[in-house]
Amino acid sequence: MSTRRDAVHDTLRRSEGFRSAQDVYAEMRQHGAKIGLTTVYRALQALADGGQVDVLRTDDGESVYRACASGDHHHHLVCRRCGHTVEVAGPAVERWAEAVGGEHGFTEITHTVEVFGTCASCSASVRAG
Amino acid sequence: MSTRRDAVHDTLRRSEGFRSAQDVYAEMRQHGAKIGLTTVYRALQALADGGQVDVLRTDDGESVYRACASGDHHHHLVCRRCGHTVEVAGPAVERWAEAVGGEHGFTEITHTVEVFGTCASCSASVRAG
DNA sequence: GGAGATTTTGACAACCATTTTCATTTTGCC
DNA sequence: GGCAAAATGAAAATGGTTGTCAAAATCTCC
């Protein structure tokens, strides 16, 4: 029903890595879109609730969003310099989390796993400095 | 040097799970401590920087702290109901993170891994109603 | 096509954890 | 004691996010 939500989703899809709400808002305005910050937040939240985008928190507490290729459960390998993100599957980690939880009598196990690093091209440009 | 920082550290040590800064502050005041919120934040930050407490972010963006028994790298199994926390080691996860990063040409790999669940006593009390 | 109900939108204000500011107090040192 | 440096904390500022509410867009039934 909402063109706005789709517009937000599209903007996200065009991005390489995770983007903040403010960021998405700024970009959309720059491209001439008539949309309010409130609506961007609402759209992002709706998309996240519907599982159409992934959310994570930066170190400084900002929520960042990404339209992922895979709808299945997966994790992220994020370049801490340029934000470039690779989706990775980790069956070993899933099993480990379940096992660890089970050992201690925990049920309804969920987990958060994110991997950060410096991607190849960023470490190259740092060396070129 | 600072009695304040120790007091904050002690308060944290007496707690079972992760506590927010506001939380620690409230508790200290309740016990008659003369301390300001600013100082609690500063102490917590210093302790975190020094690796004496672990930090993580709740879903709603609040920072929560915990004085952990182990100074070594470890992860947490947190009860999402009562906050009860178990420290767990996960050599398999460490290796997995390194491997995944390496495969994609990433260097200086770090990772965040947290496991959530409902602990045995909480699921028992839920069943009991 | 249109009146009225319903939903969506967005400018603005409110929230709230966290940080900054800065004047005061405490501490370390001689 | 006296003085400089560090620590403290009350109050104000910050900033991402959420709530409010009136205007605008959309739907619905006739």
mmCIF file of C-alpha atoms (C1' of nucleotides) in Angstrom:
data_model
loop_
_atom_site.group_PDB
_atom_site.id
_atom_site.type_symbol
_atom_site.label_atom_id
_atom_site.label_comp_id
_atom_site.label_asym_id
_atom_site.label_seq_id
_atom_site.Cartn_x
_atom_site.Cartn_y
_atom_site.Cartn_z
ATOM 1 C CA MET A 1 0.000 0.000 0.000
ATOM 2 C CA SER A 2 2.735 2.432 0.753
ATOM 3 C CA THR A 3 4.950 3.905 -1.911
ATOM 4 C CA ARG A 4 6.992 5.453 0.893
ATOM 5 C CA ARG A 5 7.931 2.189 2.411
ATOM 6 C CA ASP A 6 8.969 0.856 -0.953
ATOM 7 C CA ALA A 7 11.035 3.945 -1.584
ATOM 8 C CA VAL A 8 12.851 3.411 1.689
ATOM 9 C CA HIS A 9 13.351 -0.236 0.859
ATOM 10 C CA ASP A 10 14.743 0.678 -2.547
ATOM 11 C CA THR A 11 17.170 3.165 -1.095
ATOM 12 C CA LEU A 12 18.405 0.481 1.241
ATOM 13 C CA ARG A 13 18.764 -2.031 -1.548
ATOM 14 C CA ARG A 14 20.964 0.356 -3.473
ATOM 15 C CA SER A 15 23.384 0.537 -0.556
ATOM 16 C CA GLU A 16 26.392 -1.624 0.013
ATOM 17 C CA GLY A 17 26.390 -1.849 3.778
ATOM 18 C CA PHE A 18 24.336 -0.908 6.792
ATOM 19 C CA ARG A 19 22.768 2.543 6.818
ATOM 20 C CA SER A 20 21.292 4.552 9.646
ATOM 21 C CA ALA A 21 17.792 6.008 9.520
ATOM 22 C CA GLN A 22 19.167 9.532 9.438
ATOM 23 C CA ASP A 23 21.464 8.479 6.664
ATOM 24 C CA VAL A 24 18.674 7.005 4.562
ATOM 25 C CA TYR A 25 16.595 10.098 5.178
ATOM 26 C CA ALA A 26 19.391 12.425 4.074
ATOM 27 C CA GLU A 27 20.032 10.434 0.937
ATOM 28 C CA MET A 28 16.383 10.336 -0.053
ATOM 29 C CA ARG A 29 16.042 14.075 0.400
ATOM 30 C CA GLN A 30 19.179 14.615 -1.625
ATOM 31 C CA HIS A 31 17.620 12.667 -4.449
ATOM 32 C CA GLY A 32 14.587 14.905 -4.309
ATOM 33 C CA ALA A 33 12.232 12.610 -2.428
ATOM 34 C CA LYS A 34 9.549 14.330 -0.404
ATOM 35 C CA ILE A 35 9.553 12.342 2.780
ATOM 36 C CA GLY A 36 9.773 13.092 6.477
ATOM 37 C CA LEU A 37 12.187 11.689 9.001
ATOM 38 C CA THR A 38 9.332 10.230 11.020
ATOM 39 C CA THR A 39 8.137 8.266 8.038
ATOM 40 C CA VAL A 40 11.592 6.906 7.345
ATOM 41 C CA TYR A 41 11.785 5.633 10.911
ATOM 42 C CA ARG A 42 8.355 4.079 10.635
ATOM 43 C CA ALA A 43 9.131 2.446 7.309
ATOM 44 C CA LEU A 44 12.406 1.052 8.571
ATOM 45 C CA GLN A 45 10.741 -0.326 11.651
ATOM 46 C CA ALA A 46 7.980 -1.928 9.620
ATOM 47 C CA LEU A 47 10.481 -3.473 7.239
ATOM 48 C CA ALA A 48 12.511 -4.791 10.140
ATOM 49 C CA ASP A 49 9.413 -6.240 11.795
ATOM 50 C CA GLY A 50 8.507 -7.932 8.557
ATOM 51 C CA GLY A 51 11.963 -9.415 8.295
ATOM 52 C CA GLN A 52 12.661 -7.617 5.044
ATOM 53 C CA VAL A 53 15.655 -5.782 6.420
ATOM 54 C CA ASP A 54 18.231 -6.635 9.056
ATOM 55 C CA VAL A 55 19.024 -4.344 11.945
ATOM 56 C CA LEU A 56 22.024 -4.002 14.147
ATOM 57 C CA ARG A 57 23.433 -1.461 16.525
ATOM 58 C CA THR A 58 26.633 0.447 16.037
ATOM 59 C CA ASP A 59 29.004 0.923 18.935
ATOM 60 C CA ASP A 60 27.543 4.330 19.596
ATOM 61 C CA GLY A 61 24.016 3.042 19.860
ATOM 62 C CA GLU A 62 22.668 3.991 16.468
ATOM 63 C CA SER A 63 20.398 1.516 14.707
ATOM 64 C CA VAL A 64 21.539 0.617 11.226
ATOM 65 C CA TYR A 65 19.569 -1.235 8.591
ATOM 66 C CA ARG A 66 20.315 -3.346 5.548
ATOM 67 C CA ALA A 67 18.227 -4.999 2.857
ATOM 68 C CA CYS A 68 19.747 -8.435 2.733
ATOM 69 C CA ALA A 69 19.812 -10.765 -0.238
ATOM 70 C CA SER A 70 19.021 -13.759 1.874
ATOM 71 C CA GLY A 71 15.783 -14.041 3.779
ATOM 72 C CA ASP A 72 17.183 -16.939 5.749
ATOM 73 C CA HIS A 73 18.991 -16.620 9.018
ATOM 74 C CA HIS A 74 22.527 -15.411 8.443
ATOM 75 C CA HIS A 75 25.225 -13.241 9.916
ATOM 76 C CA HIS A 76 27.360 -10.360 8.732
ATOM 77 C CA LEU A 77 30.975 -9.717 8.080
ATOM 78 C CA VAL A 78 31.269 -5.946 8.187
ATOM 79 C CA CYS A 79 34.225 -3.792 7.213
ATOM 80 C CA ARG A 80 34.717 -1.388 10.063
ATOM 81 C CA ARG A 81 36.230 1.153 7.717
ATOM 82 C CA CYS A 82 33.967 1.341 4.672
ATOM 83 C CA GLY A 83 30.951 -0.582 5.924
ATOM 84 C CA HIS A 84 31.112 -3.091 3.086
ATOM 85 C CA THR A 85 29.125 -6.100 4.212
ATOM 86 C CA VAL A 86 29.202 -9.779 3.304
ATOM 87 C CA GLU A 87 26.418 -12.114 4.320
ATOM 88 C CA VAL A 88 27.727 -15.311 5.811
ATOM 89 C CA ALA A 89 26.048 -18.513 6.911
ATOM 90 C CA GLY A 90 27.366 -20.227 10.003
ATOM 91 C CA PRO A 91 25.800 -23.561 10.731
ATOM 92 C CA ALA A 92 28.603 -24.292 13.167
ATOM 93 C CA VAL A 93 27.729 -21.218 15.186
ATOM 94 C CA GLU A 94 24.038 -22.043 15.235
ATOM 95 C CA ARG A 95 24.811 -25.478 16.614
ATOM 96 C CA TRP A 96 27.242 -24.079 19.126
ATOM 97 C CA ALA A 97 24.717 -21.577 20.457
ATOM 98 C CA GLU A 98 22.064 -24.253 20.845
ATOM 99 C CA ALA A 99 24.501 -26.584 22.561
ATOM 100 C CA VAL A 100 25.797 -23.958 24.969
ATOM 101 C CA GLY A 101 22.285 -22.901 25.896
ATOM 102 C CA GLY A 102 21.149 -26.472 26.371
ATOM 103 C CA GLU A 103 24.091 -27.367 28.600
ATOM 104 C CA HIS A 104 23.025 -24.689 31.058
ATOM 105 C CA GLY A 105 19.341 -25.526 30.987
ATOM 106 C CA PHE A 106 18.348 -22.551 28.867
ATOM 107 C CA THR A 107 15.509 -22.803 26.383
ATOM 108 C CA GLU A 108 14.272 -20.685 23.488
ATOM 109 C CA ILE A 109 17.823 -19.895 22.485
ATOM 110 C CA THR A 110 18.509 -16.959 20.232
ATOM 111 C CA HIS A 111 21.836 -15.373 19.460
ATOM 112 C CA THR A 112 23.539 -12.398 17.921
ATOM 113 C CA VAL A 113 26.750 -12.908 16.006
ATOM 114 C CA GLU A 114 28.492 -10.218 14.021
ATOM 115 C CA VAL A 115 32.013 -10.253 12.683
ATOM 116 C CA PHE A 116 33.995 -7.083 12.041
ATOM 117 C CA GLY A 117 37.233 -6.569 10.225
ATOM 118 C CA THR A 118 39.046 -4.515 7.649
ATOM 119 C CA CYS A 119 38.258 -5.565 4.098
ATOM 120 C CA ALA A 120 40.925 -6.258 1.504
ATOM 121 C CA SER A 121 40.549 -3.009 -0.420
ATOM 122 C CA CYS A 122 40.556 -0.928 2.738
ATOM 123 C CA SER A 123 43.708 -2.502 4.083
ATOM 124 C CA ALA A 124 45.250 -1.967 0.638
ATOM 125 C CA SER A 125 44.419 1.731 0.648
ATOM 126 C CA VAL A 126 45.725 2.080 4.181
ATOM 127 C CA ARG A 127 49.045 0.576 3.123
ATOM 128 C CA ALA A 128 49.119 2.824 0.074
ATOM 129 C CA GLY A 129 48.304 5.578 2.563
ATOM 130 C CA MET B 1 43.157 5.944 43.255
ATOM 131 C CA SER B 2 39.441 6.364 43.283
ATOM 132 C CA THR B 3 37.197 5.060 46.007
ATOM 133 C CA ARG B 4 34.256 5.892 43.755
ATOM 134 C CA ARG B 5 35.350 3.654 40.989
ATOM 135 C CA ASP B 6 35.846 0.823 43.444
ATOM 136 C CA ALA B 7 32.407 1.411 44.874
ATOM 137 C CA VAL B 8 30.908 1.158 41.403
ATOM 138 C CA HIS B 9 32.928 -1.943 40.709
ATOM 139 C CA ASP B 10 31.736 -3.493 43.974
ATOM 140 C CA THR B 11 28.127 -2.740 43.209
ATOM 141 C CA LEU B 12 28.540 -4.445 39.883
ATOM 142 C CA ARG B 13 30.230 -7.449 41.450
ATOM 143 C CA ARG B 14 27.293 -7.933 43.786
ATOM 144 C CA SER B 15 24.938 -8.207 40.812
ATOM 145 C CA GLU B 16 23.945 -11.352 39.037
ATOM 146 C CA GLY B 17 23.585 -10.067 35.496
ATOM 147 C CA PHE B 18 24.147 -6.996 33.417
ATOM 148 C CA ARG B 19 23.173 -3.646 34.915
ATOM 149 C CA SER B 20 22.675 -0.268 33.315
ATOM 150 C CA ALA B 21 24.444 2.866 34.485
ATOM 151 C CA GLN B 22 21.184 4.383 35.684
ATOM 152 C CA ASP B 23 20.471 1.180 37.504
ATOM 153 C CA VAL B 24 23.813 1.113 39.279
ATOM 154 C CA TYR B 25 23.408 4.761 40.174
ATOM 155 C CA ALA B 26 19.932 4.197 41.627
ATOM 156 C CA GLU B 27 21.110 1.251 43.669
ATOM 157 C CA MET B 28 24.101 3.088 45.068
ATOM 158 C CA ARG B 29 21.971 6.029 46.114
ATOM 159 C CA GLN B 30 19.480 3.702 47.709
ATOM 160 C CA HIS B 31 22.266 2.260 49.811
ATOM 161 C CA GLY B 32 23.162 5.747 50.939
ATOM 162 C CA ALA B 33 26.170 6.322 48.709
ATOM 163 C CA LYS B 34 26.922 9.932 47.906
ATOM 164 C CA ILE B 35 27.722 9.760 44.241
ATOM 165 C CA GLY B 36 26.612 11.550 41.100
ATOM 166 C CA LEU B 37 25.304 10.051 37.919
ATOM 167 C CA THR B 38 28.147 11.560 35.937
ATOM 168 C CA THR B 39 30.679 9.825 38.123
ATOM 169 C CA VAL B 40 28.952 6.486 37.730
ATOM 170 C CA TYR B 41 29.125 6.872 33.965
ATOM 171 C CA ARG B 42 32.771 7.835 34.117
ATOM 172 C CA ALA B 43 33.657 4.972 36.442
ATOM 173 C CA LEU B 44 31.832 2.463 34.292
ATOM 174 C CA GLN B 45 33.580 3.726 31.187
ATOM 175 C CA ALA B 46 36.972 3.577 32.837
ATOM 176 C CA LEU B 47 36.333 0.058 34.076
ATOM 177 C CA ALA B 48 35.210 -1.004 30.629
ATOM 178 C CA ASP B 49 38.269 0.576 29.032
ATOM 179 C CA GLY B 50 40.453 -1.240 31.493
ATOM 180 C CA GLY B 51 38.769 -4.510 30.664
ATOM 181 C CA GLN B 52 37.536 -4.959 34.220
ATOM 182 C CA VAL B 53 33.902 -5.039 33.207
ATOM 183 C CA ASP B 54 32.117 -6.223 30.096
ATOM 184 C CA VAL B 55 29.667 -4.059 28.197
ATOM 185 C CA LEU B 56 26.866 -4.877 25.870
ATOM 186 C CA ARG B 57 23.847 -3.128 24.442
ATOM 187 C CA THR B 58 20.275 -3.997 25.180
ATOM 188 C CA ASP B 59 17.757 -4.075 22.380
ATOM 189 C CA ASP B 60 16.637 -0.587 23.237
ATOM 190 C CA GLY B 61 20.107 0.842 23.008
ATOM 191 C CA GLU B 62 21.010 1.053 26.663
ATOM 192 C CA SER B 63 24.541 0.110 27.671
ATOM 193 C CA VAL B 64 24.720 -2.521 30.374
ATOM 194 C CA TYR B 65 27.749 -3.562 32.368
ATOM 195 C CA ARG B 66 28.934 -6.608 34.235
ATOM 196 C CA ALA B 67 31.931 -7.458 36.389
ATOM 197 C CA CYS B 68 32.971 -10.778 34.966
ATOM 198 C CA ALA B 69 34.825 -13.519 36.782
ATOM 199 C CA SER B 70 37.043 -14.217 33.835
ATOM 200 C CA GLY B 71 39.407 -11.628 32.466
ATOM 201 C CA ASP B 72 39.909 -13.708 29.363
ATOM 202 C CA HIS B 73 37.880 -13.387 26.229
ATOM 203 C CA HIS B 74 34.511 -15.046 26.685
ATOM 204 C CA HIS B 75 30.868 -14.711 25.753
ATOM 205 C CA HIS B 76 27.599 -14.586 27.643
ATOM 206 C CA LEU B 77 24.535 -16.691 27.943
ATOM 207 C CA VAL B 78 21.912 -14.301 29.243
ATOM 208 C CA CYS B 79 18.435 -15.103 30.519
ATOM 209 C CA ARG B 80 16.131 -12.704 28.754
ATOM 210 C CA ARG B 81 13.703 -12.865 31.650
ATOM 211 C CA CYS B 82 15.734 -12.458 34.853
ATOM 212 C CA GLY B 83 19.043 -11.358 33.399
ATOM 213 C CA HIS B 84 20.935 -14.220 35.008
ATOM 214 C CA THR B 85 24.198 -14.567 33.116
ATOM 215 C CA VAL B 86 26.599 -17.438 32.541
ATOM 216 C CA GLU B 87 30.045 -16.858 31.126
ATOM 217 C CA VAL B 88 30.886 -19.255 28.360
ATOM 218 C CA ALA B 89 34.015 -19.923 26.381
ATOM 219 C CA GLY B 90 33.677 -20.743 22.718
ATOM 220 C CA PRO B 91 36.909 -21.691 21.014
ATOM 221 C CA ALA B 92 34.879 -23.024 18.093
ATOM 222 C CA VAL B 93 33.297 -19.631 17.546
ATOM 223 C CA GLU B 94 36.615 -17.829 17.718
ATOM 224 C CA ARG B 95 38.021 -20.091 15.064
ATOM 225 C CA TRP B 96 34.919 -19.761 12.930
ATOM 226 C CA ALA B 97 35.049 -15.952 13.023
ATOM 227 C CA GLU B 98 38.697 -15.919 12.030
ATOM 228 C CA ALA B 99 38.082 -18.366 9.220
ATOM 229 C CA VAL B 100 35.086 -16.524 7.825
ATOM 230 C CA GLY B 101 36.937 -13.236 7.894
ATOM 231 C CA GLY B 102 39.992 -14.730 6.258
ATOM 232 C CA GLU B 103 38.009 -16.347 3.462
ATOM 233 C CA HIS B 104 36.762 -12.950 2.410
ATOM 234 C CA GLY B 105 40.082 -11.194 2.704
ATOM 235 C CA PHE B 106 39.264 -9.358 5.901
ATOM 236 C CA THR B 107 41.952 -8.686 8.475
ATOM 237 C CA GLU B 108 41.962 -7.577 12.117
ATOM 238 C CA ILE B 109 38.912 -9.674 12.813
ATOM 239 C CA THR B 110 36.838 -9.006 15.900
ATOM 240 C CA HIS B 111 33.427 -10.331 16.728
ATOM 241 C CA THR B 112 30.473 -10.015 19.030
ATOM 242 C CA VAL B 113 28.635 -13.125 20.092
ATOM 243 C CA GLU B 114 25.892 -13.203 22.690
ATOM 244 C CA VAL B 115 23.428 -15.959 23.385
ATOM 245 C CA PHE B 116 20.005 -15.325 24.897
ATOM 246 C CA GLY B 117 17.485 -17.752 26.276
ATOM 247 C CA THR B 118 15.170 -18.475 29.152
ATOM 248 C CA CYS B 119 16.957 -20.034 32.106
ATOM 249 C CA ALA B 120 15.747 -23.189 33.818
ATOM 250 C CA SER B 121 14.248 -21.500 36.863
ATOM 251 C CA CYS B 122 12.458 -18.913 34.777
ATOM 252 C CA SER B 123 10.876 -21.469 32.498
ATOM 253 C CA ALA B 124 9.876 -23.393 35.612
ATOM 254 C CA SER B 125 8.144 -20.384 37.151
ATOM 255 C CA VAL B 126 6.399 -19.642 33.870
ATOM 256 C CA ARG B 127 5.016 -23.157 33.759
ATOM 257 C CA ALA B 128 3.956 -22.869 37.396
ATOM 258 C CA GLY B 129 2.145 -19.692 36.380
ATOM 259 C "C1'" DG C 1 -18.314 11.031 -8.824
ATOM 260 C "C1'" DG C 2 -18.609 12.385 -4.013
ATOM 261 C "C1'" DA C 3 -19.202 12.685 1.204
ATOM 262 C "C1'" DG C 4 -17.431 10.860 5.044
ATOM 263 C "C1'" DA C 5 -14.511 7.484 7.528
ATOM 264 C "C1'" DT C 6 -9.874 5.716 7.846
ATOM 265 C "C1'" DT C 7 -5.088 5.594 7.245
ATOM 266 C "C1'" DT C 8 -0.713 7.766 6.286
ATOM 267 C "C1'" DT C 9 2.174 11.495 6.580
ATOM 268 C "C1'" DG C 10 5.395 14.813 8.593
ATOM 269 C "C1'" DA C 11 6.599 19.124 11.273
ATOM 270 C "C1'" DC C 12 7.436 19.700 15.742
ATOM 271 C "C1'" DA C 13 7.806 18.668 20.502
ATOM 272 C "C1'" DA C 14 8.902 15.313 23.976
ATOM 273 C "C1'" DC C 15 11.974 11.552 25.694
ATOM 274 C "C1'" DC C 16 15.782 9.772 27.747
ATOM 275 C "C1'" DA C 17 20.338 7.763 28.029
ATOM 276 C "C1'" DT C 18 24.574 9.739 27.670
ATOM 277 C "C1'" DT C 19 28.085 13.676 27.390
ATOM 278 C "C1'" DT C 20 29.751 18.133 28.170
ATOM 279 C "C1'" DT C 21 30.501 22.081 30.886
ATOM 280 C "C1'" DC C 22 32.380 24.292 34.589
ATOM 281 C "C1'" DA C 23 32.622 25.684 39.259
ATOM 282 C "C1'" DT C 24 33.622 23.383 43.532
ATOM 283 C "C1'" DT C 25 35.774 19.874 46.298
ATOM 284 C "C1'" DT C 26 39.152 16.554 47.185
ATOM 285 C "C1'" DT C 27 43.662 14.688 46.770
ATOM 286 C "C1'" DG C 28 48.670 14.457 46.164
ATOM 287 C "C1'" DC C 29 52.883 16.609 47.029
ATOM 288 C "C1'" DC C 30 56.372 19.543 49.108
ATOM 289 C "C1'" DG D 1 49.690 24.710 55.582
ATOM 290 C "C1'" DG D 2 49.493 25.808 50.739
ATOM 291 C "C1'" DC D 3 49.235 25.120 45.990
ATOM 292 C "C1'" DA D 4 48.495 22.567 41.606
ATOM 293 C "C1'" DA D 5 46.283 18.774 39.429
ATOM 294 C "C1'" DA D 6 42.704 15.557 39.327
ATOM 295 C "C1'" DA D 7 38.053 14.135 40.564
ATOM 296 C "C1'" DT D 8 33.345 15.242 41.382
ATOM 297 C "C1'" DG D 9 28.519 16.358 40.359
ATOM 298 C "C1'" DA D 10 24.606 19.567 39.281
ATOM 299 C "C1'" DA D 11 22.796 21.328 35.557
ATOM 300 C "C1'" DA D 12 22.625 22.084 30.659
ATOM 301 C "C1'" DA D 13 23.462 20.338 26.058
ATOM 302 C "C1'" DT D 14 23.321 16.537 22.677
ATOM 303 C "C1'" DG D 15 21.258 13.532 19.511
ATOM 304 C "C1'" DG D 16 18.933 9.495 18.015
ATOM 305 C "C1'" DT D 17 14.429 8.008 18.432
ATOM 306 C "C1'" DT D 18 9.494 8.194 19.528
ATOM 307 C "C1'" DG D 19 4.977 10.559 20.452
ATOM 308 C "C1'" DT D 20 1.526 14.047 19.118
ATOM 309 C "C1'" DC D 21 -1.782 15.813 16.297
ATOM 310 C "C1'" DA D 22 -3.556 18.259 12.491
ATOM 311 C "C1'" DA D 23 -3.368 18.150 7.503
ATOM 312 C "C1'" DA D 24 -3.281 15.314 3.381
ATOM 313 C "C1'" DA D 25 -3.926 11.142 0.878
ATOM 314 C "C1'" DT D 26 -6.638 6.974 0.308
ATOM 315 C "C1'" DC D 27 -10.416 3.990 0.717
ATOM 316 C "C1'" DT D 28 -15.584 2.850 0.931
ATOM 317 C "C1'" DC D 29 -19.944 2.713 0.252
ATOM 318 C "C1'" DC D 30 -23.726 5.026 -2.056
#
